[in-house]
Coordinates of C-alpha atoms and ligand atoms in Angstrom, one line a residue:
X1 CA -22.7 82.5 90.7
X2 CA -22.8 79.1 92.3
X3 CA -21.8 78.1 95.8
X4 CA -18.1 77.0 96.1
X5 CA -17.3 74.6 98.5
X6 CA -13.7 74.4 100.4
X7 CA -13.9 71.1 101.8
X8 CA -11.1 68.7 101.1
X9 CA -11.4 65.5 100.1
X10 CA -9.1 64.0 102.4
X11 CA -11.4 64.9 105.2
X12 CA -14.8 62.8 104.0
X13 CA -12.9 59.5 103.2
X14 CA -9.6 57.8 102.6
X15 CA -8.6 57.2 99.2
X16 CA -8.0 53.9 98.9
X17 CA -4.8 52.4 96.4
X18 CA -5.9 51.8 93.3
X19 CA -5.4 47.9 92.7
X20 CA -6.4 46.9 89.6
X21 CA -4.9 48.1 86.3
X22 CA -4.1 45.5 83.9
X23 CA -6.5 44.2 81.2
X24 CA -9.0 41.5 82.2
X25 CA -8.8 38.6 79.6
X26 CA -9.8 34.7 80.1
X27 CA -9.9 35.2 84.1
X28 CA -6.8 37.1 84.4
X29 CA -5.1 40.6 84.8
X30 CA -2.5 40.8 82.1
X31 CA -0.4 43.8 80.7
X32 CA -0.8 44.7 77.2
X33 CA 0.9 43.0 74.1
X34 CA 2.4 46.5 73.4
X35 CA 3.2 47.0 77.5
X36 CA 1.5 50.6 76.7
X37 CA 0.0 52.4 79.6
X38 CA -2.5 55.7 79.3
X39 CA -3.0 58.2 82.4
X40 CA -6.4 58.1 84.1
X41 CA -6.8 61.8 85.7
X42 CA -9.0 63.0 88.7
X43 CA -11.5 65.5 87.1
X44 CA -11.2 67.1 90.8
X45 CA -7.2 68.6 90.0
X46 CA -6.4 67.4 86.7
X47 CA -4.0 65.3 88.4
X48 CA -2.6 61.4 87.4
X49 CA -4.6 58.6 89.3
X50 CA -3.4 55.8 87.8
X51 CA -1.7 54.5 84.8
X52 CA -3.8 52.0 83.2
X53 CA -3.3 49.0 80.5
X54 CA -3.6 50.2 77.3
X55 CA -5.7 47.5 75.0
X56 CA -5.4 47.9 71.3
X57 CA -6.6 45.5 68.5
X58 CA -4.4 42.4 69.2
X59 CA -5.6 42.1 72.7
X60 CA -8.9 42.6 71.5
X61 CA -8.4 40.0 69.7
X62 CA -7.0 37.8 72.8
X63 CA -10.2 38.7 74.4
X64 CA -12.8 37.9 71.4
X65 CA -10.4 34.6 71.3
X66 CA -11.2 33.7 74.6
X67 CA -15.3 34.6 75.2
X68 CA -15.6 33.0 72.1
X69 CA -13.8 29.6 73.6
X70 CA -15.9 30.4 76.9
X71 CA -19.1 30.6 74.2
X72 CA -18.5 27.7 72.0
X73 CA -17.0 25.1 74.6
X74 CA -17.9 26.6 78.0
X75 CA -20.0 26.1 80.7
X76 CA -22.0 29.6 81.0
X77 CA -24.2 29.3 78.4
X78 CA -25.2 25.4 79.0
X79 CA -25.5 26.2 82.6
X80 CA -29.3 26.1 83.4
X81 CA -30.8 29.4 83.8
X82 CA -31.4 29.1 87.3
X83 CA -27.5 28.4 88.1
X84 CA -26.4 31.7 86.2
X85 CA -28.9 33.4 87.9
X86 CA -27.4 31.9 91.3
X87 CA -24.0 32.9 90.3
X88 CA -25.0 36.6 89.7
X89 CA -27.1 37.0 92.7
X90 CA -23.3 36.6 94.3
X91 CA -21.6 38.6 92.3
X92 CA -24.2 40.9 93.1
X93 CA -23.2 40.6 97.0
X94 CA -19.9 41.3 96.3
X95 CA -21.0 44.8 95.0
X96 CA -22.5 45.6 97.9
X97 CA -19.5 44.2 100.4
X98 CA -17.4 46.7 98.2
X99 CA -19.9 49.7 97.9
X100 CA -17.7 52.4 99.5
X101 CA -14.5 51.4 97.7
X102 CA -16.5 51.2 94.6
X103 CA -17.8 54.6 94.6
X104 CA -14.6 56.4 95.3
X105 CA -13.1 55.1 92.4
X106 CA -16.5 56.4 90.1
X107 CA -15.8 59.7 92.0
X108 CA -11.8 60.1 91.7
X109 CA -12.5 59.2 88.2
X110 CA -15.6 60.6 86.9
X111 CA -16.1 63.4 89.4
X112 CA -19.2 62.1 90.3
X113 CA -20.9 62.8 94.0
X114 CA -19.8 60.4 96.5
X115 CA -23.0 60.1 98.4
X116 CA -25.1 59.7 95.4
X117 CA -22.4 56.9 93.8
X118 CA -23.4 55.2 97.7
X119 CA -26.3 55.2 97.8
X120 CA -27.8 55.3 94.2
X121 CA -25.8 54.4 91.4
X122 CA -23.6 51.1 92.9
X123 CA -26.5 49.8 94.7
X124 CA -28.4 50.2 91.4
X125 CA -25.7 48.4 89.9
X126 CA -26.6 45.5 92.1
X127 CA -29.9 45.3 91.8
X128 CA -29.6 45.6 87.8
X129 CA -27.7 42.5 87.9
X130 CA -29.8 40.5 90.6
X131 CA -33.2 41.8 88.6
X132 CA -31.7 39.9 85.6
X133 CA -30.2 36.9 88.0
X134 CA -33.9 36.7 88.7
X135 CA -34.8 36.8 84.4
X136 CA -31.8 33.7 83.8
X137 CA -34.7 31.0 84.2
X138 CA -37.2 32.5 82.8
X139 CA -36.6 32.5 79.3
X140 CA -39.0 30.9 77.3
X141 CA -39.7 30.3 74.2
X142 CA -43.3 30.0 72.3
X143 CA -45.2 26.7 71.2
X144 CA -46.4 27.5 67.7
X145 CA -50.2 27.1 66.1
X146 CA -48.8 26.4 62.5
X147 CA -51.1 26.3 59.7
X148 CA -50.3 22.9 58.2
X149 CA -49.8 19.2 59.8
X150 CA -46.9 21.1 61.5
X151 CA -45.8 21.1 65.2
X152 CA -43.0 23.8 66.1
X153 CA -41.7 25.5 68.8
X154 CA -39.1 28.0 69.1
X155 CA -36.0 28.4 71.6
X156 CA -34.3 31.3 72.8
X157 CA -30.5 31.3 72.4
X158 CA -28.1 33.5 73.7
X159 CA -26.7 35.7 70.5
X160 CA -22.9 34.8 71.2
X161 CA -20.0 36.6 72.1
X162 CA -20.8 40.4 72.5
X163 CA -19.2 43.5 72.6
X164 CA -19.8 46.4 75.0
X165 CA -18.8 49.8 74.5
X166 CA -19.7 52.6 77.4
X167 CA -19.6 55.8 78.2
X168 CA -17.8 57.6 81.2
X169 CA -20.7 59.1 82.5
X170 CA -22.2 56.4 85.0
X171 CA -19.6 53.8 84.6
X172 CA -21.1 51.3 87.0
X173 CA -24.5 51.3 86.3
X174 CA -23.7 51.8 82.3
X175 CA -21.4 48.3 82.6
X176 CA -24.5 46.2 84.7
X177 CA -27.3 48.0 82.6
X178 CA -25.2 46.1 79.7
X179 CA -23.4 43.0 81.2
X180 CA -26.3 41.8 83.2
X181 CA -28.6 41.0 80.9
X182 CA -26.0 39.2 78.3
X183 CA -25.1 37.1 81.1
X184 CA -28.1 36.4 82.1
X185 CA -28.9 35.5 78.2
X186 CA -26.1 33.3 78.7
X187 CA -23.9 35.2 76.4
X188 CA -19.8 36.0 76.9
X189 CA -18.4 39.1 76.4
X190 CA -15.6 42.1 76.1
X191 CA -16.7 45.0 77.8
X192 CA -14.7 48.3 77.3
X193 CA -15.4 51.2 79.5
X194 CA -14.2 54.7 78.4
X195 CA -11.0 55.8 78.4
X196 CA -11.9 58.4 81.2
X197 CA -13.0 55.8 83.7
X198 CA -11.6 52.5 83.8
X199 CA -10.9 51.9 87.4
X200 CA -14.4 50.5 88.3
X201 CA -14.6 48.1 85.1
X202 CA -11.5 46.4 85.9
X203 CA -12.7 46.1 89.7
X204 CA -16.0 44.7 88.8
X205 CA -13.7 41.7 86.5
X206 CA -12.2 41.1 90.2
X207 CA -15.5 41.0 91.5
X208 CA -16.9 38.8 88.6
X209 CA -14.2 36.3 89.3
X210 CA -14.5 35.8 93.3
X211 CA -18.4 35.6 92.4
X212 CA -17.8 32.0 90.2
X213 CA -18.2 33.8 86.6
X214 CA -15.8 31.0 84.6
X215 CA -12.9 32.6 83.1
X216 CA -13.3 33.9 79.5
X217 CA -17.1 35.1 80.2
X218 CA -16.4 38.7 80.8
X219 CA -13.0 40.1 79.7
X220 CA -12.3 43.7 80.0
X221 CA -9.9 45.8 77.5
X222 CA -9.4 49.3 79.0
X223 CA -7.8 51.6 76.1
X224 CA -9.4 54.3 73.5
X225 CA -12.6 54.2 71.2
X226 CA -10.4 54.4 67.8
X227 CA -8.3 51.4 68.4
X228 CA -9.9 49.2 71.4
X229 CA -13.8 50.1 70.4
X230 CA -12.9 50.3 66.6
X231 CA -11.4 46.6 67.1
X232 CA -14.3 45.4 68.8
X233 CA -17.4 46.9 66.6
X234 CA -14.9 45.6 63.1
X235 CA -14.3 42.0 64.9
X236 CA -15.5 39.1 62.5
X237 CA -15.8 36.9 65.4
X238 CA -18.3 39.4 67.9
X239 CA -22.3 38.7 67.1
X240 CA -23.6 41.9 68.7
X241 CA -22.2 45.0 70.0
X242 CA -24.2 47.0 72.1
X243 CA -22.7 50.3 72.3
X244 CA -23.4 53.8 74.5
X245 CA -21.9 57.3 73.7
X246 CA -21.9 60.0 70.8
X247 CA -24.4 60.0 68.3
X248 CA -21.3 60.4 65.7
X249 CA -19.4 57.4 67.4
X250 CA -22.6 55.2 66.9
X251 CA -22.4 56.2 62.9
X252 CA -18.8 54.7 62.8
X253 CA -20.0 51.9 65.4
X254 CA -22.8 50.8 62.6
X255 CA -20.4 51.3 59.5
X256 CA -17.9 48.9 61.1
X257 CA -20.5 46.1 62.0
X258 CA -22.3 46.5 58.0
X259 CA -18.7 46.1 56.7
X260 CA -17.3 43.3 58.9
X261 CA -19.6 40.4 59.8
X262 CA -22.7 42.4 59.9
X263 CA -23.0 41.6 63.6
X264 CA -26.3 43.3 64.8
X265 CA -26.0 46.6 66.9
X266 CA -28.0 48.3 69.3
X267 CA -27.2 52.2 70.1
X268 CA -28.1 54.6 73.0
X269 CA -26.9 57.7 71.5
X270 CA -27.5 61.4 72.7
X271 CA -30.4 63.7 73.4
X272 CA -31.6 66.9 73.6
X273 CA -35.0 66.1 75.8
X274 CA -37.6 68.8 76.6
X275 CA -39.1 69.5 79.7
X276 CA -42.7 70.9 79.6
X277 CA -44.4 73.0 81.9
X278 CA -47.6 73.9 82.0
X279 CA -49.5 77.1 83.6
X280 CA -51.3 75.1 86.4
X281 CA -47.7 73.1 87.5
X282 CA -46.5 74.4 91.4
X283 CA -43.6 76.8 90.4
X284 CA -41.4 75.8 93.5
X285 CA -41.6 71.9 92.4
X286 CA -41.3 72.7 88.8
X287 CA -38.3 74.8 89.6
X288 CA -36.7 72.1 91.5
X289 CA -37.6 69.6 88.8
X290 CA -36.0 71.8 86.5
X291 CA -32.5 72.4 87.6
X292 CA -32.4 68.7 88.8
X293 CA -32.9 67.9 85.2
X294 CA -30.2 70.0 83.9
X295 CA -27.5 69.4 86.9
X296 CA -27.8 66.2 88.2
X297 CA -24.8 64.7 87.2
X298 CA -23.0 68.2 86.2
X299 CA -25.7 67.8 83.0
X300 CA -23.1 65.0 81.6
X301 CA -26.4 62.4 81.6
X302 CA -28.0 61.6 77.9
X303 CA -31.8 62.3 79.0
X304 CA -30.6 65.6 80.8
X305 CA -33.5 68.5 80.2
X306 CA -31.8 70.6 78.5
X307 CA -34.7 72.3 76.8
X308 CA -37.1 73.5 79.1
X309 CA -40.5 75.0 77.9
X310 CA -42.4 77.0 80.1
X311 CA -46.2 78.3 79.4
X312 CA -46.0 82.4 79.3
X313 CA -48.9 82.4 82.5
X314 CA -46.4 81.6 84.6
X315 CA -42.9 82.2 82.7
X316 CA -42.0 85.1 84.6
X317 CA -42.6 84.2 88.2
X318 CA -40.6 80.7 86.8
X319 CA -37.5 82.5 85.9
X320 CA -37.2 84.6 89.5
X321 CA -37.1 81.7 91.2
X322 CA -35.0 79.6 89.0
X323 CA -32.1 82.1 89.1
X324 CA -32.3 82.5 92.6
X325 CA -32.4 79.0 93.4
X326 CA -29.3 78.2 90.8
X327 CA -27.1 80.4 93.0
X328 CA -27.5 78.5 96.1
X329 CA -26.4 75.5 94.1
X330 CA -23.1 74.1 95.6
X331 CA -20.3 73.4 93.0
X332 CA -16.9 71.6 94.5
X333 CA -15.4 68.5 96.1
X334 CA -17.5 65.8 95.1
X335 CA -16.9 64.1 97.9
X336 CA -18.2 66.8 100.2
X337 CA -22.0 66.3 101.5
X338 CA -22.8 69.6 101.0
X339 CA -21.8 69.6 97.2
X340 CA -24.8 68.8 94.6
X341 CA -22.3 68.9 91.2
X342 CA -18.8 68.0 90.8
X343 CA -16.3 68.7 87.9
X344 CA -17.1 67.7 84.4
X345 CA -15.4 64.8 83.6
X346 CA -12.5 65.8 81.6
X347 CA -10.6 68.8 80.5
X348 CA -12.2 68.0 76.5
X349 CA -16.2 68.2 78.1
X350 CA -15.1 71.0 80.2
X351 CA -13.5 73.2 77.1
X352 CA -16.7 71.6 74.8
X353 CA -18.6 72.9 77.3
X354 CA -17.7 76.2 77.8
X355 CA -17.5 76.5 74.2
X356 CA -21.2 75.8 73.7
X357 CA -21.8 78.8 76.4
X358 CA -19.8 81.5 74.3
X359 CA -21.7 80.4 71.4
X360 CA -24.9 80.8 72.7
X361 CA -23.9 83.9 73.8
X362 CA -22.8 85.4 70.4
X363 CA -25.7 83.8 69.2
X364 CA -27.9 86.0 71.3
X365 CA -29.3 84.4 73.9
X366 CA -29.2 86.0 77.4
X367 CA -27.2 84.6 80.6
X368 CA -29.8 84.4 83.3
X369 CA -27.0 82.7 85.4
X370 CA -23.6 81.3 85.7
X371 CA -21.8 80.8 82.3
X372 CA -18.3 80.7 83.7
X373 CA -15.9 78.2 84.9
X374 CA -15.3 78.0 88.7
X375 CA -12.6 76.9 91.4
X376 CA -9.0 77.2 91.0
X377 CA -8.1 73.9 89.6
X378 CA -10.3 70.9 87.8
X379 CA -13.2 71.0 85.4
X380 CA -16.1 72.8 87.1
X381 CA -18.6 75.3 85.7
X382 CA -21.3 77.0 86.7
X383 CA -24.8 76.4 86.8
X384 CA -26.0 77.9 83.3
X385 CA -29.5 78.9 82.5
X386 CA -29.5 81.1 79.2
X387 CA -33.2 82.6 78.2
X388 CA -34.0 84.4 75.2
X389 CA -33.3 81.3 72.9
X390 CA -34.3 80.7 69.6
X391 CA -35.2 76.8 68.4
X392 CA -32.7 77.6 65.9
X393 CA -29.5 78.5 68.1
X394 CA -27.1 75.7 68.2
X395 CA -27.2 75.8 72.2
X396 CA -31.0 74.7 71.7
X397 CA -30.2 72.4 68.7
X398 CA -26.3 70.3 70.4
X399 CA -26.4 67.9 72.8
X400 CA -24.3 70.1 75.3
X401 CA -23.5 67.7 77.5
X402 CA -23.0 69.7 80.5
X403 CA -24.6 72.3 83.2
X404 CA -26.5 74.7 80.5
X405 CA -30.1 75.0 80.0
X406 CA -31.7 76.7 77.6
X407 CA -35.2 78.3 78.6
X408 CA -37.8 78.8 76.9
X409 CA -41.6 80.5 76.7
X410 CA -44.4 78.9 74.9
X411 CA -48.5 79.6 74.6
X412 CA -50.4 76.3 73.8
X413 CA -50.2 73.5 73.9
X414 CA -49.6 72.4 70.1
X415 CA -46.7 75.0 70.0
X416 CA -45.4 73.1 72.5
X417 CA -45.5 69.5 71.0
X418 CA -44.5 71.0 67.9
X419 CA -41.0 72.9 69.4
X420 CA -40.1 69.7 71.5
X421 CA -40.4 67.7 68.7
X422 CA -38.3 70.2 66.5
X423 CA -34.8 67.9 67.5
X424 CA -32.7 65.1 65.8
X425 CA -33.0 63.4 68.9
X426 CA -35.9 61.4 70.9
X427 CA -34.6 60.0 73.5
X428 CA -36.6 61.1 76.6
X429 CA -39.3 64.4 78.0
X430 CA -41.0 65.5 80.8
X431 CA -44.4 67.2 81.7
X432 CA -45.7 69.3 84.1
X433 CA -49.1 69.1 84.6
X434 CA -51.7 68.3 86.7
X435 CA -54.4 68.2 83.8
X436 CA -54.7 64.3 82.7
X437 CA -55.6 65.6 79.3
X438 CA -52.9 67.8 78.8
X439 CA -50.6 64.9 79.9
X440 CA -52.0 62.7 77.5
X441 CA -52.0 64.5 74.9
X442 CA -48.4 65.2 74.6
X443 CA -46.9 62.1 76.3
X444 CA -48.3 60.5 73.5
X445 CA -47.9 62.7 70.8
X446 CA -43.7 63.3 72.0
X447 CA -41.6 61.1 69.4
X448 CA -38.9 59.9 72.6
X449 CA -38.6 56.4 74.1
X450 CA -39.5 57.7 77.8
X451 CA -41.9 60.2 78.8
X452 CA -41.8 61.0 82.6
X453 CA -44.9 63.0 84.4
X454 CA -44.4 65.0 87.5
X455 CA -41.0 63.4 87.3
X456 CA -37.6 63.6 86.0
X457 CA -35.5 61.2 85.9
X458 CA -37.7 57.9 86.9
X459 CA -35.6 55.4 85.8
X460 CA -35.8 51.5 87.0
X461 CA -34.3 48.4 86.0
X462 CA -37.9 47.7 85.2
X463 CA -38.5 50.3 82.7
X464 CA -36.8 50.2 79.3
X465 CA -35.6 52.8 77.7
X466 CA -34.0 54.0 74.8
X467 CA -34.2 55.9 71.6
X468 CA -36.4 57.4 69.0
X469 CA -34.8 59.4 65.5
X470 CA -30.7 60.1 65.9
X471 CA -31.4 58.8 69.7
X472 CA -30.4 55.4 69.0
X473 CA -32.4 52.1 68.8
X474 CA -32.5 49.3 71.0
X475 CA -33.5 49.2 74.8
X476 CA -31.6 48.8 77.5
X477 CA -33.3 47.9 80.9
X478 CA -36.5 45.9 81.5
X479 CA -37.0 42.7 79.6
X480 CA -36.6 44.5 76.5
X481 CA -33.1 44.6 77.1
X482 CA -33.1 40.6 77.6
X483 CA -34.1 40.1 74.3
X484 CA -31.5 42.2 72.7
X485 CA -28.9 39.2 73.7
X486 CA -30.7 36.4 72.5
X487 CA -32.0 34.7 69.4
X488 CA -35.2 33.0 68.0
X489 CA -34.7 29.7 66.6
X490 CA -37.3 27.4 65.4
X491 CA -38.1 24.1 65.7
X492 CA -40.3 22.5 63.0
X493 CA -41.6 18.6 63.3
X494 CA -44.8 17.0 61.2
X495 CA -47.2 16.2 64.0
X496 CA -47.9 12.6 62.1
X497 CA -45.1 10.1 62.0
X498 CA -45.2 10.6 58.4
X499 CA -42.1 12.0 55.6
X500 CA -43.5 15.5 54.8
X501 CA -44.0 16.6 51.3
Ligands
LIG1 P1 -17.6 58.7 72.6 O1 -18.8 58.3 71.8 O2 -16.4 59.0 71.9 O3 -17.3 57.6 73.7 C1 -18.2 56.6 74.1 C2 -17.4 55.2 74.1 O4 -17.1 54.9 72.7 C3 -16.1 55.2 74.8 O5 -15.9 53.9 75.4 C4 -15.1 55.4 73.6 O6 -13.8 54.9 73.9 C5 -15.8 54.6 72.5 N1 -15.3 55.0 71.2 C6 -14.8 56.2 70.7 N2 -14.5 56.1 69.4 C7 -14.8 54.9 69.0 C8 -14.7 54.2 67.8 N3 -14.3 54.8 66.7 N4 -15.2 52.9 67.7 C9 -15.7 52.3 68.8 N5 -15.7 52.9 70.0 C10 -15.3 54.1 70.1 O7 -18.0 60.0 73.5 P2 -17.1 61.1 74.1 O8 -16.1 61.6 73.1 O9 -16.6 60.6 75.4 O10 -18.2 62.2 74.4 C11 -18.6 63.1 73.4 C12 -20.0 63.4 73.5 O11 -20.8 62.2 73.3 C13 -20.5 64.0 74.8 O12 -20.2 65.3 74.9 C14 -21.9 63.7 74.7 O13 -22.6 64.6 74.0 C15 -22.0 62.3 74.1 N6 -22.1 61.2 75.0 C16 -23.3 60.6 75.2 C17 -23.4 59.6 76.2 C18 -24.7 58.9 76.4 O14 -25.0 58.5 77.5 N7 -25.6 58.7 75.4 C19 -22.3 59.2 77.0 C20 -21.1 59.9 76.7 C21 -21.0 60.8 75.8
LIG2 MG1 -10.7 59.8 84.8

């Protein structure tokens, strides 16, 4: 059993009034069409935070109308490269004037940890968008060797207007990983954040605004997935959609772009990643490692290690320390200091959650800790290691989604590439190692877009990453990500003054 804390809120920080919960479209806050409202509820209690704008398809389509005006006739994409990046380097600014205020709201709405909202994921934010400030002017295109009297170059262009659909999970750094480098492509767009967490969204549009970004470049529709995110991925008039979340919501994502205007599609989809630890790793760090990879962000993070192979040398000593560390593991207020996981983000993950941990134990496979919700009210659940699982047990085969590993004992090597392979998924692993052999080996023989060593976790704007198999396809961060929001087009001329035949 986990560590409860009783700290109240009310005595880390003041909860400020939430002030912005209209739709964004072409530079302004407006109500919906329909004047319907949803509830947005504090993971924490359960309780009403706000009552948000509800966007459906017809103000979709007000939006689409007006990033495509903003697109077509609008300065953002003729501006140079350097003045966009100018632009953002301000908005980024304003991120960082409103950092505390900003990570409250990700807290009250995703029950994410206050500190780590501080000091890691809203200054990330940032410094996602001023990395791709710093890409705006430095897009080039290629000058052309062509195998005839032929001269030709080609120019990148933005891709158009583009829709973004994200996830609850990290709302701020999911909407900069995305919106960053499309503006910096010079692209406009409608961004629509989950239906769990649209309070930061709608205060970055205020932000975007104050910062210069011309009215119709970024509009925001807050609302659900089947009728705000199913009007954005059918629109005739979006070129690209870009599009975080459930591998199954990615399916209908794709089927609505191939039977509208076959817009192209990029998807970061979910993941069941192995961690791999060898006999020589230091049990204490690989421990550590371990349960950071399973808990950090009450396991509600698409790369979390939820499979974790351990060689049989040092399995046993591994799992001592693993359960006794787990218990000294504080669950509660998320904005307590003391607390490393908060509540699960809603009352569905909590239930889906819990679900999976009865499962695996009709299945067979052995609590070694937690396995139980916890607290009196809100969404939180123990720490949950289960050992004695089979490759074949749904628990080791679902993306969970939540604060449950599943352990597991292997001899060599091979066995190892070959289980940790066994998945749908690919979108990330880890090793443990300090043989650069044995690290080779399997980093390159893993079918995932990221491979971290002696890590966990190592993201940076600078890094893309992505998915292999059911994981997706497409990259966010890094250049890579750059490219996904703009287009070749090439320019053909005969070097000689002459009519070409
Ligand atoms: P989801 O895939 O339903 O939601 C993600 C986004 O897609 C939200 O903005 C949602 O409104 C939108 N959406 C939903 N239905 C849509 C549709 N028909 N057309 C267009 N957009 C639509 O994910 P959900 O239900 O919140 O979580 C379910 C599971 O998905 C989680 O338990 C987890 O396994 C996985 N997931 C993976 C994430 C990742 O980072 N890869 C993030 C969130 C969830
Ligand atoms: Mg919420």
């Amino acid at each position: 059993m986990a560590v409860q804390s009783n700290g109240s809120s009310e005595s880390f920080v003041k909860i400020p009034e939430i002030k912005f919960k209209k739709l964004f479209i072409n530079g302004e806050f407006v109500d919906s069409i329909s004047g319907k409202t949803f509830e947005t509820i504090d993971p924490r209690t359960g309780e009403v935070i706000a009552r948000i704008a509800e966007g459906d398809k017809e103000d979709v389509d007000l939006a689409v109308k007006a990033a495509r005006d903003a697109f077509d006739h609008g300065p953002w994409p003729r501006l140079s490269g350097y003045a966009r990046g100018r632009i953002m380097m301000k908005f980024a600014d304003l991120i960082d004037e409103n950092v505390q205020e900003l990570a409250i709201l990700d807290t009250i709405d995703a029950g994410k940890l206050f500190d780590s909202g501080k000091t890691v994921d809203i200054p990330s934010a940032a410094g996602t968008l001023r990395y791709y400030a710093g890409a705006a002017d430095k897009i080039h295109g290629e000058t052309l060797k062509m195998s005839r009297e032929l001269q030709a170059y080609t120019l990148l262009e933005p891709i158009g207007v583009v829709g973004h659909i994200i996830p609850w999970n990290f709302p701020s750094l999911m909407f900069f990983m995305k919106v960053s480098p499309a503006l910096a492509a010079g692209c406009t767009m409608v961004v629509k954040p989950a239906e769990q967490t649209p309070l930061s969204a709608l205060y970055y549009a205020h932000l975007a605004k104050l910062a210069g970004i011309p009215d119709g470049v970024i509009n925001v529709i807050t609302g659900f997935g089947h009728a705000a995110g199913a009007a954005i991925s059918s629109h005739m008039d979006i070129d690209k959609v870009s599009f975080t979340g459930s591998t199954e919501v990615g399916r209908l994502v794709m089927q609505a772009a191939a039977t509208s205007n076959l817009k192209s599609v990029s998807l970061e989809l979910g993941g069941k990643s192995p961690l791999i630890i060898f006999n020589d790793a230091d049990v204490d760090k690989a421990v550590d490692l371990a349960l950071l990879g399973i808990l950090y962000n009450k396991g509600e993070i698409c790369v979390a290690s939820s499979r974790v192979f351990v060689q049989e040398g040092i399995y046993d000593k591994f799992v001592n320390k693993l359960a006794d560390k787990a218990k000294t593991w504080v669950v509660g207020d998320p904005f307590d200091p003391s607390v490393r996981q908060g509540p699960q983000v809603d009352k569905k993950q909590f239930d889906k959650i819990l679900s999976y941990i009865e499962h695996g134990k009709r299945e067979g496979a052995t609590l070694l800790t937690g396995g139980k919700p916890c607290g009196e009210k809100g969404y939180f659940i123990e720490p949950t290691v289960f050992v004695d699982v089979m490759d074949n047990m749904v628990i080791a085969k679902d993306e969970i989604f939540g604060p449950v590993m599943s352990l597991m004992k292997f001899k060599t090597i091979n066995e190892a590439i070959e289980r940790a392979n066994g998945t749908r998924y690919g979108l990330a692993a880890g090793i443990v190692t300090n043989d650069l052999n044995v690290a080779n080996t399997v980093s390159r023989s893993i079918r995932a877009g990221v491979i971290w060593i002696n890590c966990y976790f190592a993201f940076d704007r600078d890094c893309p990453y992505g998915g292999y198999k059911m994981s997706g396809f497409g990259r966010d961060f890094g250049l890579d990500a750059l490219h996904k929001y703009l287009q070749t087009k090439s320019v053909v001329t005969p070097i000689y003054n002459s009519p070409w035949l």
